[in-house]
PDB file of C-alpha atoms in Angstrom:
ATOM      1  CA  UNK A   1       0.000   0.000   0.000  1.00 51.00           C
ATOM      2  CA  UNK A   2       1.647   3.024  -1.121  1.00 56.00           C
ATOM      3  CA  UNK A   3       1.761   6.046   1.431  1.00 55.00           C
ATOM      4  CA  UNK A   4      -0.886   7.869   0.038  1.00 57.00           C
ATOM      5  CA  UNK A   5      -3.281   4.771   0.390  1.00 65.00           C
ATOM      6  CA  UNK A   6      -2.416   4.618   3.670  1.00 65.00           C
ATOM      7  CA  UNK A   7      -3.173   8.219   4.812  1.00 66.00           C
ATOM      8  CA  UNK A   8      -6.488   7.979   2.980  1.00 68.00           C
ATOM      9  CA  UNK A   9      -7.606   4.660   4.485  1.00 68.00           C
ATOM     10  CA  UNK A  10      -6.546   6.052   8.055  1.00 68.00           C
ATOM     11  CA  UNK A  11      -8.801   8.959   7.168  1.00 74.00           C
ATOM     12  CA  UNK A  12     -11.684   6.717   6.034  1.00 72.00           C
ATOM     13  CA  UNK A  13     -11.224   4.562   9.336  1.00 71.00           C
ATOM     14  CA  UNK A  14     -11.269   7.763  11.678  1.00 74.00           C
ATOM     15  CA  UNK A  15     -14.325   8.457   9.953  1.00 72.00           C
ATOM     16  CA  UNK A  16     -15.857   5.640  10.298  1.00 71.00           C
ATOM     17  CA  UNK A  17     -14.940   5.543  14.097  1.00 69.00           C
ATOM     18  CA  UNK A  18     -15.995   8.492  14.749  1.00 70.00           C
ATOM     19  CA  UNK A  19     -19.216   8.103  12.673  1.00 66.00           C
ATOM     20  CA  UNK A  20     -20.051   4.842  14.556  1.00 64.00           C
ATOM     21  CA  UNK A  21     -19.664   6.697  17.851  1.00 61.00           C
ATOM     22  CA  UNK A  22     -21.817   9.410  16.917  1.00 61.00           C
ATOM     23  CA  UNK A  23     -24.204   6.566  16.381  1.00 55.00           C
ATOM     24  CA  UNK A  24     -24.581   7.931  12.376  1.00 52.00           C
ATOM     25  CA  UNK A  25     -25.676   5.070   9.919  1.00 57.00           C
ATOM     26  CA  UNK A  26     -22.750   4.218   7.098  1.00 62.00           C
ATOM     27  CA  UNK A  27     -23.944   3.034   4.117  1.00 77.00           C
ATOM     28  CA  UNK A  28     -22.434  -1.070   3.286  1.00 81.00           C
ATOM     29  CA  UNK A  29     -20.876   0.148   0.093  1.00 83.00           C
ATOM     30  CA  UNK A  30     -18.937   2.537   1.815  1.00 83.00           C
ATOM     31  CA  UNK A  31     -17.995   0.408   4.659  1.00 83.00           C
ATOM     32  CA  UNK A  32     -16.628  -2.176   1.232  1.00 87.00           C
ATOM     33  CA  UNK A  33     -14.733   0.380  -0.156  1.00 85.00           C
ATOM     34  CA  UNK A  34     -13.081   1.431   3.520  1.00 83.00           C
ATOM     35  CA  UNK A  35     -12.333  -2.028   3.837  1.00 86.00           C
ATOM     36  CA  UNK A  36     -10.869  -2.848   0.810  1.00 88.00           C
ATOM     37  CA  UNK A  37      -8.784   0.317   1.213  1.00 86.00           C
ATOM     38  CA  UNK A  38      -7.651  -0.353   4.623  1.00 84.00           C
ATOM     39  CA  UNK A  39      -7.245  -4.244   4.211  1.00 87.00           C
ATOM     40  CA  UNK A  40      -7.443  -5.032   0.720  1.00 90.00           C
ATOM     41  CA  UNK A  41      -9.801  -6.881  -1.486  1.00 92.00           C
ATOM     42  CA  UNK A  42      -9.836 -10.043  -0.421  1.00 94.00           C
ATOM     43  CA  UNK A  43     -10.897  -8.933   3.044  1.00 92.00           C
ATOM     44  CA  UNK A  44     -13.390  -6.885   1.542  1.00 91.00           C
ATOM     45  CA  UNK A  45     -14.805 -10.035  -0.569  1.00 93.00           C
ATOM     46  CA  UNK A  46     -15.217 -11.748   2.502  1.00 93.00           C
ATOM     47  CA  UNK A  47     -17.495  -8.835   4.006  1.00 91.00           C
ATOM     48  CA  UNK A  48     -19.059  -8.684   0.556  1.00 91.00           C
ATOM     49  CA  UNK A  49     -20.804 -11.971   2.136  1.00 93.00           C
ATOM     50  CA  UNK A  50     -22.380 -10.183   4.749  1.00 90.00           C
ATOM     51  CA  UNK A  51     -25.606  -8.616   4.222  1.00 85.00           C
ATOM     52  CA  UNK A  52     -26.182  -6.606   7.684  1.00 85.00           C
ATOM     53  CA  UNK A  53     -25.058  -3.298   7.946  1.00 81.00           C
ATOM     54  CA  UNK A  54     -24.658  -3.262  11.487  1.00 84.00           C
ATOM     55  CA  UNK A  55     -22.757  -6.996  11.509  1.00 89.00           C
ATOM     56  CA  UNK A  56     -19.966  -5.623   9.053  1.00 87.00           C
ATOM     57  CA  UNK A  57     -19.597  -2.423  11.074  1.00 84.00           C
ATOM     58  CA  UNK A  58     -18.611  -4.745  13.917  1.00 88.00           C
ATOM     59  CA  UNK A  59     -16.018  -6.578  11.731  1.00 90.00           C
ATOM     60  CA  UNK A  60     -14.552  -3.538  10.246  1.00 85.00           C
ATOM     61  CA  UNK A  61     -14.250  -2.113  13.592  1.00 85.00           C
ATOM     62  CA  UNK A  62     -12.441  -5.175  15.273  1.00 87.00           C
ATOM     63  CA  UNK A  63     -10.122  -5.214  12.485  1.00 87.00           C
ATOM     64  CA  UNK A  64      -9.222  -1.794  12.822  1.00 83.00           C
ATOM     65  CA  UNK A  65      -8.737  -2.193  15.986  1.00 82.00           C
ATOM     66  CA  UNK A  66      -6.018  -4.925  15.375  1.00 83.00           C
TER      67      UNK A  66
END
């Protein structure tokens, strides 16, 4: 992941986590994209899988978190 990359998926994760605090809805597309960004696309094909909102917010979160 090139440096760029990086500094735009930490963006879209602060985003996120602050987002998820705030208690604001993300839409599952965008979560996909953050987590292809942030992980790349083969962790993002395995949340492609899951079809609640709320399930792959906890996922992308605990990976984040790792």
């Amino acid at each position: 992941m090139s440096w760029t990359s990086t500094q735009e998926a930490l963006g879209l994760r602060k985003g996120i986590e602050k987002g998820i605090e705030k208690g604001l809805g993300v839409g599952r597309e965008a979560l996909l994209r953050v987590a292809e960004a942030m992980f790349g696309a083969a962790f993002a094909d395995e949340l492609r899988q899951i079809e609640d909102v709320g399930e792959l917010e906890r996922r992308l979160t605990e990976a984040a978190r790792q």
